[in-house]
Short mmCIF file of C-alpha atoms in Angstrom, two decimals:
data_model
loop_
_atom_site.label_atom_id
_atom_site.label_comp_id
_atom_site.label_asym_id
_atom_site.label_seq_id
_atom_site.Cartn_x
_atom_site.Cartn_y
_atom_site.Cartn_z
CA UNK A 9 0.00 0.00 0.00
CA UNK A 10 1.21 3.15 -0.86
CA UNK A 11 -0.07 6.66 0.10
CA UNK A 12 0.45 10.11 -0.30
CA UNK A 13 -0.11 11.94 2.46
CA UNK A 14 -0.49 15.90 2.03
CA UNK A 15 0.03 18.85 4.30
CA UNK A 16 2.69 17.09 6.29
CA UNK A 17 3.62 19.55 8.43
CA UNK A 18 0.61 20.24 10.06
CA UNK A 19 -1.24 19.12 12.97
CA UNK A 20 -2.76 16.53 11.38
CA UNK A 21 0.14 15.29 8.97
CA UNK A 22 2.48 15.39 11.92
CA UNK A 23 0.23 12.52 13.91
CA UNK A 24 0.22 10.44 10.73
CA UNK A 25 3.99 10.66 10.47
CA UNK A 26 4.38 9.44 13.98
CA UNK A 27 2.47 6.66 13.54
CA UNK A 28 3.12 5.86 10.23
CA UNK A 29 6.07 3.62 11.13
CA UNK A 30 3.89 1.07 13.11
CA UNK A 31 2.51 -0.14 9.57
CA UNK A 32 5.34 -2.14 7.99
CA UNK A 33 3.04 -3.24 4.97
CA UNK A 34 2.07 0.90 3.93
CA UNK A 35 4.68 2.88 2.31
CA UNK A 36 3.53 6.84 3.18
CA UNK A 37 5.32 9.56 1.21
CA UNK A 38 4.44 12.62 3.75
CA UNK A 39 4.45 16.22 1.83
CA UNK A 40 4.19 20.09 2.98
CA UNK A 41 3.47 22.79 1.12
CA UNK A 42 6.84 23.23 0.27
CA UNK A 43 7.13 19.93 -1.52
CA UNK A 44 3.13 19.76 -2.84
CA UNK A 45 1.47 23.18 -3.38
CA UNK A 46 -2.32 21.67 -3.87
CA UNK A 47 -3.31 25.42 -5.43
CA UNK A 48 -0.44 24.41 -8.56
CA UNK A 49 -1.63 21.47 -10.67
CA UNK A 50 2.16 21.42 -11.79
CA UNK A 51 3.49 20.66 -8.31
CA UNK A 52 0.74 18.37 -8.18
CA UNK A 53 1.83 16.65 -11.25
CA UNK A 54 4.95 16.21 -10.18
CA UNK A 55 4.23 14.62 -7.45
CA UNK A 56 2.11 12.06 -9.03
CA UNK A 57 4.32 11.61 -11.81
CA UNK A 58 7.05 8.90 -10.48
CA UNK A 59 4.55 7.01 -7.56
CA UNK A 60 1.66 5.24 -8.22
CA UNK A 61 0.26 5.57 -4.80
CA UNK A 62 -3.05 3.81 -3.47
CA UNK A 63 -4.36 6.24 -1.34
CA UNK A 64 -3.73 10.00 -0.75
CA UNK A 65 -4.83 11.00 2.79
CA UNK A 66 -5.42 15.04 1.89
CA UNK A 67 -4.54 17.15 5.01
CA UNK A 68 -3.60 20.29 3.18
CA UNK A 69 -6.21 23.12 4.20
CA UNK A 70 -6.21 26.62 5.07
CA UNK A 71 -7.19 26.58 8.88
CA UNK A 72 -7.65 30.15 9.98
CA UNK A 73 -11.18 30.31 10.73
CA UNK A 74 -11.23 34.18 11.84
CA UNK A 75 -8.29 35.24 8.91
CA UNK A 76 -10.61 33.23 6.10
CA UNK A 77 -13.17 35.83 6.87
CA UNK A 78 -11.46 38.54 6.11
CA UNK A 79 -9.54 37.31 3.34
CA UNK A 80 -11.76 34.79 1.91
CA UNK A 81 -9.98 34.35 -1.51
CA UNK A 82 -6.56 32.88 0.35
CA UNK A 83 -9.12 30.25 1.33
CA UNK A 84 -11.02 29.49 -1.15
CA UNK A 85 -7.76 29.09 -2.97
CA UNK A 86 -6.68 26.31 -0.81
CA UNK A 87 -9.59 24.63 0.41
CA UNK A 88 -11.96 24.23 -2.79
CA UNK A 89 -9.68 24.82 -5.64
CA UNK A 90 -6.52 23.09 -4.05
CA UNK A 91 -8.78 20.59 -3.15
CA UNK A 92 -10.46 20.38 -6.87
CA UNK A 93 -6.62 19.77 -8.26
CA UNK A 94 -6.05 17.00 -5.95
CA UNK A 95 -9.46 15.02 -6.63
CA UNK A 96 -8.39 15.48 -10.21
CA UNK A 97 -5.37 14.16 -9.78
CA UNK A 98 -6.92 11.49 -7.64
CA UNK A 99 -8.84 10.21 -10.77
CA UNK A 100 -6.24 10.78 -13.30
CA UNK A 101 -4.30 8.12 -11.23
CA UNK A 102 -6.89 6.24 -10.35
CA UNK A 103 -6.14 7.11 -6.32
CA UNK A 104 -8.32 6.89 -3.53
CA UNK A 105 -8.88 10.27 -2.04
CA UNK A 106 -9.48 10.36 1.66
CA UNK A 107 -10.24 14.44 2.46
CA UNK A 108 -10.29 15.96 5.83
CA UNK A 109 -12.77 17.95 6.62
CA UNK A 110 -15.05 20.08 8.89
CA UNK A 111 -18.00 20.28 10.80
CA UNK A 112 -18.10 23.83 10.02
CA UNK A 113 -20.05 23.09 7.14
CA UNK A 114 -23.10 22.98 9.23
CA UNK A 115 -24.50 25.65 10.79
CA UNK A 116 -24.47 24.66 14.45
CA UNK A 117 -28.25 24.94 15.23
CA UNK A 118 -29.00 21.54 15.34
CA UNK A 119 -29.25 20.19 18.93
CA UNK A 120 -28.46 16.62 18.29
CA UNK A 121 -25.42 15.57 16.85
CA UNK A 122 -25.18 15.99 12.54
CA UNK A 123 -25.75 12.81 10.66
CA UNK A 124 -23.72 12.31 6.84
CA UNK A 125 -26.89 12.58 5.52
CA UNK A 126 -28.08 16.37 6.92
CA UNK A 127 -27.85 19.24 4.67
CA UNK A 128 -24.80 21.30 4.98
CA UNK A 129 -25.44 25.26 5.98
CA UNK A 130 -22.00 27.06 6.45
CA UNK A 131 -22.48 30.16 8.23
CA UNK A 132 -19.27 31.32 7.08
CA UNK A 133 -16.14 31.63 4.79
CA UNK A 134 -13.84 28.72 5.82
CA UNK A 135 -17.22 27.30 6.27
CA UNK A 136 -18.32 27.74 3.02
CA UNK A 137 -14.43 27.02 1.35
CA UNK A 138 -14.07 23.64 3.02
CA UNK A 139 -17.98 23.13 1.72
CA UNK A 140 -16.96 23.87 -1.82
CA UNK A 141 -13.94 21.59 -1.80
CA UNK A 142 -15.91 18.67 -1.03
CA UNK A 143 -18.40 19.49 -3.71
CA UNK A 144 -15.85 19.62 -6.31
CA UNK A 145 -14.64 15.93 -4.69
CA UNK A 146 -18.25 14.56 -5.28
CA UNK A 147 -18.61 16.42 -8.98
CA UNK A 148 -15.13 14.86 -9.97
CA UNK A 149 -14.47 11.46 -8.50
CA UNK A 150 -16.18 8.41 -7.07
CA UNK A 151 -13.28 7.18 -5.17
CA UNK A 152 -13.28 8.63 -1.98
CA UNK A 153 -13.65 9.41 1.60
CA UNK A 154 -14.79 12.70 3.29
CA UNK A 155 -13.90 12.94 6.88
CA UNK A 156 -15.41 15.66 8.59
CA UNK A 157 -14.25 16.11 12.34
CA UNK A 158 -14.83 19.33 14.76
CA UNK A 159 -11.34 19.39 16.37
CA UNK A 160 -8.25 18.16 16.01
CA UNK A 161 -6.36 17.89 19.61
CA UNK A 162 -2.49 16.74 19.74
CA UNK A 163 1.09 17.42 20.90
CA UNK A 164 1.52 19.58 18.03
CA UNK A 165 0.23 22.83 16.35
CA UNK A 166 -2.48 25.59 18.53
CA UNK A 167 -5.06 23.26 19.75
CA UNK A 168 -7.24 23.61 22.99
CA UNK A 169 -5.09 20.56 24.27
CA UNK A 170 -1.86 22.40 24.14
CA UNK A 171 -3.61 25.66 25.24
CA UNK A 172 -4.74 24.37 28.34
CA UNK A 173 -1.37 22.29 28.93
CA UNK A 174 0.56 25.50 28.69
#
């Protein structure tokens, strides 16, 4: 098994790459930004060019809730179009795409918990980016996963975890 595993260096791709080395029978190629810029189909390219991966775990996003407001565009960029490149990609290679999202597509009024099946409602921009990106993953390809989760909490990165540790 072999999978790509993007945004590397952040909170996310940092927990995979510690635990990555307990699975002897995956090979995981772990790239930044640096390395795989998911808003430039050419880095993207590249990076697909000499691997024939089996799964690409997509961590890249743009995470700033409050900035994403202000400068929408910056996330937009990254979180639906980056995100658009990759699930092309995905299919041009025939890869499973396994996406990491956000609960922030919903709008927070319901008083249960959300089900896969409720209608999103973003209430606002990184809401609405990370919303788009997964659209584009259904329009494009039928080999995937989208994991939406509400926080992440580790050793690494600004977290509540390492807020309240400090």
């Amino acid at each position: 098994m072999n999978i790509l595993v993007t945004g590397a260096n952040g909170q996310l791709g940092k927990c995979l790459k510690k635990i990555a080395g307990n699975y002897d029978a995956w090979q995981f190629k772990f790239m930044d930004s640096k390395a795989l810029d998911i808003t430039n189909t050419r880095s993207i390219k590249e990076a697909f060019e000499f691997e024939q991966f089996d799964y690409c775990i997509n961590c890249a996003a743009y995470t700033n809730v409050e900035q994403a407001e202000r400068t929408p565009e910056i996330a937009f960029e990254v979180n639906a179009d980056g995100v658009k490149n990759m699930a092309n990609a995905c299919k041009n290679n025939n890869v499973v795409l396994i996406h990491i999202s956000t609960d922030y597509v919903f709008d927070g009024k319901k008083e249960e918990g959300y089900l896969t099946t409720d209608l999103p409602n973003p209430i606002n921009q990184y809401g609405k980016s990370k919303l788009a990106g997964e659209n584009f993953i259904r329009e494009i390809w039928d080999k995937y996963f989208i994991v939406r989760t509400s926080w992440l909490y580790s050793e690494y990165g600004k977290n509540f975890y390492n807020t309240i540790v400090n």
